[in-house]
C-alpha positions as a Markdown table, in Angstrom:
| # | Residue | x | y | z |
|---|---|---|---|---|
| 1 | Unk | 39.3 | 137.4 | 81.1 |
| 2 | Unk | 42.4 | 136.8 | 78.8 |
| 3 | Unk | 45.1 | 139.2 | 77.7 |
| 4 | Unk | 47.1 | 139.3 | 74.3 |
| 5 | Unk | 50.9 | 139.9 | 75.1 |
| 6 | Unk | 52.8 | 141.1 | 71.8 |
| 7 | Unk | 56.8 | 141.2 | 72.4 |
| 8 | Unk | 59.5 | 142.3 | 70.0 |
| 9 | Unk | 63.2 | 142.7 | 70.4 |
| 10 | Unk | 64.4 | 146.1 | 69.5 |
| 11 | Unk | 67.0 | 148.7 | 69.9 |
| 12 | Unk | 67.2 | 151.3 | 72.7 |
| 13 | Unk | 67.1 | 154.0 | 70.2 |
| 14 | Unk | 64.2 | 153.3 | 69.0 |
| 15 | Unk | 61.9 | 152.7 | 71.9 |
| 16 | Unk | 60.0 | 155.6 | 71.4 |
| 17 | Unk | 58.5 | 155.0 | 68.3 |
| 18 | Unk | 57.4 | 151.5 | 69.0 |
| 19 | Unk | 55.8 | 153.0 | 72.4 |
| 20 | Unk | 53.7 | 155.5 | 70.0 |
| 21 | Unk | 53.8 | 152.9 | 68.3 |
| 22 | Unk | 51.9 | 150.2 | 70.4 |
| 23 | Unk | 50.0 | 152.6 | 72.6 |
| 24 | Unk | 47.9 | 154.0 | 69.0 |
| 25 | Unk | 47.2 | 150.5 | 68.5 |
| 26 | Unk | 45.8 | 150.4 | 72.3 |
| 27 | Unk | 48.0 | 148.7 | 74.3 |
| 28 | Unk | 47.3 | 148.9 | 77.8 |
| 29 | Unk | 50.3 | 148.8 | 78.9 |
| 30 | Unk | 54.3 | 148.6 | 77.5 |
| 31 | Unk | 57.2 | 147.2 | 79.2 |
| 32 | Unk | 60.7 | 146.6 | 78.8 |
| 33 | Unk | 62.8 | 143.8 | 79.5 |
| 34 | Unk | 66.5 | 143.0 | 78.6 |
| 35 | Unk | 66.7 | 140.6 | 75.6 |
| 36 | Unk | 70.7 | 140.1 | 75.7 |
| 37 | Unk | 71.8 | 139.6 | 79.5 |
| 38 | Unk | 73.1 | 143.2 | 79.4 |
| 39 | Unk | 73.9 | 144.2 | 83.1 |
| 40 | Unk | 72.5 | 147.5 | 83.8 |
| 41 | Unk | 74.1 | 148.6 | 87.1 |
| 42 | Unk | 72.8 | 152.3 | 89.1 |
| 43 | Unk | 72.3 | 155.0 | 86.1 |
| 44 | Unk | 73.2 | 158.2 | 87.0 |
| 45 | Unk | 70.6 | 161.2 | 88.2 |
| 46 | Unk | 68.0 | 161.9 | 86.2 |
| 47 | Unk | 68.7 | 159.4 | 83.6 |
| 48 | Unk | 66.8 | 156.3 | 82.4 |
| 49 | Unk | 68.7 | 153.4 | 80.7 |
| 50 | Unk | 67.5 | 150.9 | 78.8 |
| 51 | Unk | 69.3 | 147.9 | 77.1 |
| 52 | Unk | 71.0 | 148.2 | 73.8 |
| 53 | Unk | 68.8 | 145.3 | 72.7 |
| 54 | Unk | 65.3 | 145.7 | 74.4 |
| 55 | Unk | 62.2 | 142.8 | 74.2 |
| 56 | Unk | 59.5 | 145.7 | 74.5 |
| 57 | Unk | 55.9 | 144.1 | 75.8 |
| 58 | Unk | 52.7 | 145.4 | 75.2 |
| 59 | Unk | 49.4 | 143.9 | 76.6 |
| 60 | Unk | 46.1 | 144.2 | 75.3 |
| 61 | Unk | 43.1 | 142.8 | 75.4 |
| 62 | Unk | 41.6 | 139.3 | 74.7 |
| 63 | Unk | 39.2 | 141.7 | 72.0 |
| 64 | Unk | 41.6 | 143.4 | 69.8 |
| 65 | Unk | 42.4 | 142.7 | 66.7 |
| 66 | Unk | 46.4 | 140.8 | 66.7 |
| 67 | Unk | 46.3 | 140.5 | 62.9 |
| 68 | Unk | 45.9 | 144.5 | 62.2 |
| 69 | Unk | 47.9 | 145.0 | 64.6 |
| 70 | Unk | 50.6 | 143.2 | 63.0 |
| 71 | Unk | 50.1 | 144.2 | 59.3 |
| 72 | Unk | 50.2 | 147.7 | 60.6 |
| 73 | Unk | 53.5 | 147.0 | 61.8 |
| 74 | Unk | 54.4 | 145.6 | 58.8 |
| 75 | Unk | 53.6 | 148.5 | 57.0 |
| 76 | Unk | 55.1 | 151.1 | 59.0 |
| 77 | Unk | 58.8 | 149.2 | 59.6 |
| 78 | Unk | 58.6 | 146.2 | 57.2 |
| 79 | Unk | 57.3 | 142.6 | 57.0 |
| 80 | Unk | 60.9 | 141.2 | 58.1 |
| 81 | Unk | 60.3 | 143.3 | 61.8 |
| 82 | Unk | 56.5 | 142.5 | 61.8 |
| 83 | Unk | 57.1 | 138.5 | 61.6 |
| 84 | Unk | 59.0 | 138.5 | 64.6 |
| 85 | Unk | 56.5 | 139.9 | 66.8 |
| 86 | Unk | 55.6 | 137.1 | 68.9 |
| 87 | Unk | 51.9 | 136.5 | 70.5 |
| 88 | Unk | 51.1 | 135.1 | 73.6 |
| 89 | Unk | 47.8 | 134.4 | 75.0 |
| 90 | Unk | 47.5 | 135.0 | 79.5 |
| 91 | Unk | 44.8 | 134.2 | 81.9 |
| 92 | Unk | 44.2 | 137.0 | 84.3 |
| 93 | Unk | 46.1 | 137.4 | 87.5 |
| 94 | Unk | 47.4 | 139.4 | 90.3 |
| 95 | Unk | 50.6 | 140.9 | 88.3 |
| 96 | Unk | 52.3 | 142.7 | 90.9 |
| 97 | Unk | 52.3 | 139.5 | 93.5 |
| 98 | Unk | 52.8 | 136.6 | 90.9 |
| 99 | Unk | 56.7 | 136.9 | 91.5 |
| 100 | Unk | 55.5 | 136.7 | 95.6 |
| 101 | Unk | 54.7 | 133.0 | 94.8 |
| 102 | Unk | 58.4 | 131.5 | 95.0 |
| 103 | Unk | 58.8 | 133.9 | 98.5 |
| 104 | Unk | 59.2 | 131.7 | 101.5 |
| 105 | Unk | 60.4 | 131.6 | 105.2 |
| 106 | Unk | 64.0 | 133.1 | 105.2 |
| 107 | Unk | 66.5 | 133.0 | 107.9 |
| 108 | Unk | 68.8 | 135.8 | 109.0 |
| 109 | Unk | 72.0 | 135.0 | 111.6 |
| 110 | Unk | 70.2 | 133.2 | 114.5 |
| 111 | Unk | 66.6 | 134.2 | 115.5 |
| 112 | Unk | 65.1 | 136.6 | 112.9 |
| 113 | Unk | 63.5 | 134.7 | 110.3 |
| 114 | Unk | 61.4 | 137.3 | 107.5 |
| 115 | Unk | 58.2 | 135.2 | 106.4 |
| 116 | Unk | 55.0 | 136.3 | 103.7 |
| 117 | Unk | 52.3 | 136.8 | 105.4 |
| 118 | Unk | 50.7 | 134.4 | 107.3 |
| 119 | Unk | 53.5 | 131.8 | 106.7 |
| 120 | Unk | 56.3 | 130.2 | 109.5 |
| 121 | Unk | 59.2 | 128.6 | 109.4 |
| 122 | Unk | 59.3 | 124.9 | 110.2 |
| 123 | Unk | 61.2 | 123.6 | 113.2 |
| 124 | Unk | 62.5 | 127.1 | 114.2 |
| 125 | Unk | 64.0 | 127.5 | 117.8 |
| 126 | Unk | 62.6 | 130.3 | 119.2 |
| 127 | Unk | 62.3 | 132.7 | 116.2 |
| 128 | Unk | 62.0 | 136.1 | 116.2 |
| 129 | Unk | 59.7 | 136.7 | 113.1 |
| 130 | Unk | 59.1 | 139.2 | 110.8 |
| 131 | Unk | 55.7 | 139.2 | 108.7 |
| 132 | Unk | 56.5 | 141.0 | 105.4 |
| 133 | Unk | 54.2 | 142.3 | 102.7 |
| 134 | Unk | 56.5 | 144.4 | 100.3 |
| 135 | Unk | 53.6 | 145.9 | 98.1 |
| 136 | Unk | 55.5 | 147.3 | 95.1 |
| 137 | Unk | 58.5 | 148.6 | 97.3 |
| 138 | Unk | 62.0 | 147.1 | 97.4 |
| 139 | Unk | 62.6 | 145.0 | 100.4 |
| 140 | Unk | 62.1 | 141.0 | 101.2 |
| 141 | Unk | 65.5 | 140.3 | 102.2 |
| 142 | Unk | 65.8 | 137.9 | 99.0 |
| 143 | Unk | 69.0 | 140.2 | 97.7 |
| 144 | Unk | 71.9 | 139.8 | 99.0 |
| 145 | Unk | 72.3 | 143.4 | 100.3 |
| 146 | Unk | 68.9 | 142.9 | 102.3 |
| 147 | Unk | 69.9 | 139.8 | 103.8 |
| 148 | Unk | 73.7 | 141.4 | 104.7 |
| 149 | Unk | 71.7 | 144.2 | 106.9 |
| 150 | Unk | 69.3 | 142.0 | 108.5 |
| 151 | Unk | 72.4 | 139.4 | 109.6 |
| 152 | Unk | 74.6 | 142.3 | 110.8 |
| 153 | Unk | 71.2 | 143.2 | 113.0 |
| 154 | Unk | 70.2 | 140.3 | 114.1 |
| 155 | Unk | 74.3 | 139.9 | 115.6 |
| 156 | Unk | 74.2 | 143.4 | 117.1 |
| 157 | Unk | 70.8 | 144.1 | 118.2 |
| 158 | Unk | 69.8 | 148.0 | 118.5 |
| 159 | Unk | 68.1 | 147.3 | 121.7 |
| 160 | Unk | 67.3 | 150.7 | 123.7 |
| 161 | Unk | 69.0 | 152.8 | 120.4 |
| 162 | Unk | 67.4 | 155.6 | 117.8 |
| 163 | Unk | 68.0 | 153.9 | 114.5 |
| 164 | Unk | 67.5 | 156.0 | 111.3 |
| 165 | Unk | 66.6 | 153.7 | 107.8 |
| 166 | Unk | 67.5 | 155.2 | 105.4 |
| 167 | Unk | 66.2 | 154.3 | 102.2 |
| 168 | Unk | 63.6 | 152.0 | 103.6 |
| 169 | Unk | 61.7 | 150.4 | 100.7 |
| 170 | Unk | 59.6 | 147.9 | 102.5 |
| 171 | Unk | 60.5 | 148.7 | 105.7 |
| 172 | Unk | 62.1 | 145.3 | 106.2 |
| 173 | Unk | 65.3 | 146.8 | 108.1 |
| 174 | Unk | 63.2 | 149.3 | 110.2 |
| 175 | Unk | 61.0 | 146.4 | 111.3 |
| 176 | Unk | 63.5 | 144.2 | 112.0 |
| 177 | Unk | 65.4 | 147.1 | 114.2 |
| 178 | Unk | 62.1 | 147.8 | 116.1 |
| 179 | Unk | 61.7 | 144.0 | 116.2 |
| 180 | Unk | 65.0 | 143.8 | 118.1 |
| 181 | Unk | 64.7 | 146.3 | 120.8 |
| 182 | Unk | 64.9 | 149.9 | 119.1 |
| 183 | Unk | 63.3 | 152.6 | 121.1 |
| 184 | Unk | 62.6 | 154.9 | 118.2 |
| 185 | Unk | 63.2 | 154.0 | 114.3 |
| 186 | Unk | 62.8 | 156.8 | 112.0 |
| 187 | Unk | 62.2 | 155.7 | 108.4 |
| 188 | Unk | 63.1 | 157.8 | 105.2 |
| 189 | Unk | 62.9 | 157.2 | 101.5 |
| 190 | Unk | 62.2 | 159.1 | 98.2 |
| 191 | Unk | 59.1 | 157.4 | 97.2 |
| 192 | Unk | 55.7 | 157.6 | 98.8 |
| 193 | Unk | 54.7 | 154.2 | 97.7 |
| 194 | Unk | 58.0 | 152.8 | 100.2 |
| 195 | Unk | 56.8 | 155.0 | 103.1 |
| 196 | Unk | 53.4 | 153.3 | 102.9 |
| 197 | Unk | 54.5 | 150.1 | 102.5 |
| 198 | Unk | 56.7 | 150.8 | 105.6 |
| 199 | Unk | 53.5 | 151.7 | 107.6 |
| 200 | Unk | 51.7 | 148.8 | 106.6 |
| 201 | Unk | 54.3 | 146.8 | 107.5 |
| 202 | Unk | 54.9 | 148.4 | 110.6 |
| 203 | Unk | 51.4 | 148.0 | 111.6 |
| 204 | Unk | 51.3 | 144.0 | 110.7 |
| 205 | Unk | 54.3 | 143.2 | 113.0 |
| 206 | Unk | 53.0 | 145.8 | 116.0 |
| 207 | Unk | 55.6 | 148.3 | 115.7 |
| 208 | Unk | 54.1 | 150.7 | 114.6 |
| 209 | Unk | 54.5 | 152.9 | 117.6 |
| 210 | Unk | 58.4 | 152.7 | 116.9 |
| 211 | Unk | 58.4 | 153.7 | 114.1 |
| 212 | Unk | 57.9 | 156.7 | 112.1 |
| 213 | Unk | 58.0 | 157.8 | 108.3 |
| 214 | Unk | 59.4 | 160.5 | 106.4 |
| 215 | Unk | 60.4 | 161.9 | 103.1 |
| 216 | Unk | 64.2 | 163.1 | 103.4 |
| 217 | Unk | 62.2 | 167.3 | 102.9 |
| 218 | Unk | 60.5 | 166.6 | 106.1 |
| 219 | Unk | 63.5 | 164.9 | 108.2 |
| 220 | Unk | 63.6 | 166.9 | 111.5 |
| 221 | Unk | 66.4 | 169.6 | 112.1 |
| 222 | Unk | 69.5 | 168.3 | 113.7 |
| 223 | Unk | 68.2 | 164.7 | 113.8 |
| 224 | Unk | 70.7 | 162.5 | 114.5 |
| 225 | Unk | 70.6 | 158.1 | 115.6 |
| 226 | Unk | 72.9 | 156.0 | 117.6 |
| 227 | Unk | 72.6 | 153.4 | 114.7 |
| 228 | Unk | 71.8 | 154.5 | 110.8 |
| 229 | Unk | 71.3 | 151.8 | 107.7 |
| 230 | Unk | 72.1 | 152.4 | 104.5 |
| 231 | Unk | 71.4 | 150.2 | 102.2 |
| 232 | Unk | 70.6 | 151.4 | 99.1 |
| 233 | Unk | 73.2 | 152.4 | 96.1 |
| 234 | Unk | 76.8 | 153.4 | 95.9 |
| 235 | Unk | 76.9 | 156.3 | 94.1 |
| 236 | Unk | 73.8 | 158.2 | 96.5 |
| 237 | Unk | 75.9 | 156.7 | 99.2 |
| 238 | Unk | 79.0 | 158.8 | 97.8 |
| 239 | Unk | 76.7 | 161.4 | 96.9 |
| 240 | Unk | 74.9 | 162.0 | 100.3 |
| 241 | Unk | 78.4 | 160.6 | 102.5 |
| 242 | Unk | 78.2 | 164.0 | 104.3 |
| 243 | Unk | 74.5 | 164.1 | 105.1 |
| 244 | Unk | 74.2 | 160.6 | 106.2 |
| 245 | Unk | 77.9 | 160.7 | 108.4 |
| 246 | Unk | 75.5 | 164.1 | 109.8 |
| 247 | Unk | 72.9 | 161.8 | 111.2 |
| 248 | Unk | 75.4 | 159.4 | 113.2 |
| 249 | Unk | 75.1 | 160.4 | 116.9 |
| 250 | Unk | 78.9 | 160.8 | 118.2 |
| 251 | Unk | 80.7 | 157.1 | 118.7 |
| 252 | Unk | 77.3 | 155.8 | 117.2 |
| 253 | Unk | 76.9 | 153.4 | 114.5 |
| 254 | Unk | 76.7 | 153.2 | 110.6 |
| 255 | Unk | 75.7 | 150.4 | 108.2 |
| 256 | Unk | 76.3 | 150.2 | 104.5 |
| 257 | Unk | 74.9 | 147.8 | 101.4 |
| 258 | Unk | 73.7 | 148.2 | 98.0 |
| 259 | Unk | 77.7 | 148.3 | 97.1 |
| 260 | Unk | 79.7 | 146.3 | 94.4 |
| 261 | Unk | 82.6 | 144.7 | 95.5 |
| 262 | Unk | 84.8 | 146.7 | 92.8 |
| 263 | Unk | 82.5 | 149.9 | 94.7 |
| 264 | Unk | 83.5 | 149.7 | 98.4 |
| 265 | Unk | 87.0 | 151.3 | 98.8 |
| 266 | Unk | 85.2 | 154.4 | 97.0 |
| 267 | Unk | 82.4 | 154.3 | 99.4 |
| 268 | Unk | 85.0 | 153.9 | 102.4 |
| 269 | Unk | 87.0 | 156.2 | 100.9 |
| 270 | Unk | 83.7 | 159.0 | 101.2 |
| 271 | Unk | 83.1 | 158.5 | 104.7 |
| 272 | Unk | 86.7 | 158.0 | 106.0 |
| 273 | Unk | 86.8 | 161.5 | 107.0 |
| 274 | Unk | 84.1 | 160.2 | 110.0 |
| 275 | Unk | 84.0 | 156.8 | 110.2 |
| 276 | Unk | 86.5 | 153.6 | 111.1 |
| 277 | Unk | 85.3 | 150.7 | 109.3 |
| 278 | Unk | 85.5 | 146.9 | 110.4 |
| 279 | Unk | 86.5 | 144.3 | 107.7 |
| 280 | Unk | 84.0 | 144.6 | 104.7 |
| 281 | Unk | 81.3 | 141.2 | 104.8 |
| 282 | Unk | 81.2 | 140.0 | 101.3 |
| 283 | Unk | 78.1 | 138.3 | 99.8 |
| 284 | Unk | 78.6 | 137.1 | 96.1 |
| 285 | Unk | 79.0 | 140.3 | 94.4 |
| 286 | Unk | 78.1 | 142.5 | 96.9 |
| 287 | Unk | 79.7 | 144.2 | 100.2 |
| 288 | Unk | 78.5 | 145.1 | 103.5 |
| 289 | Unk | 80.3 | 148.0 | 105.0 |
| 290 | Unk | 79.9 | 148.8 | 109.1 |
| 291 | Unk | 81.9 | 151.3 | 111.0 |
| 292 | Unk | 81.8 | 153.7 | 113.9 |
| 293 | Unk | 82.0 | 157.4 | 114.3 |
| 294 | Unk | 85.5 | 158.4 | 115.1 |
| 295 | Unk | 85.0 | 162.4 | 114.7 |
């Protein structure tokens, strides 16, 4: 089967009435994708951001009918706005894993390598590998935050320690923890869909009986790690500083990422009143922040 992929460059103010828009006319599905290189950094609570100039993407159908589509367009907002809509024909395929194509063997510090499933690195010497299947939840070690967390584990491995993930996305960081000699990793993150991709994960690389999931609602009372990673956004991180500084065991360990370099004295800055931080690790534009419970 073939699918008909009309796109069309709008503003953000008027997304919502070329979704009504393309979802009468039966689009399967709309999307949104920046059409400007606009950088969209963390939004704040609750909100939802889109580009001022948005390529909106609807998919239909090899059946339905492009040219009504388009004169109904042309009708509603103009012939000018309806000759830029821009058709494209697509063979089927596995959507969510296309982008897994161009994921291959990485490398992290010496030994831990994080491979797609079934794959290995060439030539390693003695790796210590980590089979990943991300599913739809954050995680690969591709971005540069990932791939900070992973190097700082793989240098100081949590052998014999209680680590807490927190945010895990695809697990990759709790893996790689239990992978290293962790007695107990205790996963957490606001969406289901990371929790089971942390299982499944878990389960592919036999540590699943190191590691448990949980939403934050169901942490356990008084809970508290010799090691906790954080690697997720600044402004949560400065949001939940007290909460998360709560789950450091005393003298025990804490690892930050998912910071901007022009973010990390702010961060630092939140969990001073706890923590003594080492130099930050810079990668690109983005900082890795580790330090130790002090009080």
């Amino acid at each position: 089967m073939r699918w008909n992929q009309l796109s069309l460059i709008i503003h953000s103010t008027d997304v919502d009435t070329f979704v009504n828009f393309f979802e009468q006319a039966g689009a399967l599905s709309v999307t949104f994708q920046d059409a400007a290189d606009q950088p969209m950094f963390e939004p704040a609570p609750g909100d939802t951001p889109l580009w001022s100039e948005t390529r909106l993407v609807a998919l239909f159908d090899e059946t339905t009918n492009i040219s009504a589509i388009r004169q109904s367009l042309a009708s509603q907002q103009g012939a000018a706005l309806a000759d830029q809509l821009e058709l494209e024909s697509m063979a089927d395929r596995d959507w969510e894993r296309v982008w897994l194509d161009d994921f291959q063997p990485m490398q992290f510090g010496e030994r831990l390598w994080v491979c797609p499933a079934g794959m290995r690195p060439e030539d390693a010497d003695n790796p210590l590998i980590i089979d990943l299947d991300p599913g739809l939840a954050f995680g690969t070690g591709t971005h540069p935050t990932t791939a900070l967390c992973l190097e700082w584990l793989d240098n100081h491995p949590p052998k014999n320690l209680d680590v807490l993930d927190f945010g895990c996305g695809s697990g990759i960081l709790a893996i790689a923890a239990a992978a290293l000699g962790a007695t107990t990793v205790l996963a957490t993150d606001i969406d289901d869909q990371a929790l089971w991709a942390t299982t499944e994960n878990a389960q592919r690389n036999k540590v699943e009986k190191q590691i448990t999931t949980r939403l934050p609602d169901a942490m356990p009372d008084d809970y508290q790690a010799n090691l906790v990673l954080a690697n997720i956004l600044a402004n949560p991180l400065i949001t939940l500083a007290e909460t998360i500084a709560g789950y450091v065991r005393p003298a025990g360990q804490l690892v930050l990422s998912g910071i901007l370099k022009e973010q990390a004295d702010a961060v630092i800055a939140a969990y001073q009143p706890w923590f003594s931080f080492s130099e930050p690790v810079i990668s690109g534009d983005w900082v890795r922040l580790d330090g130790r419970l002090i009080r």
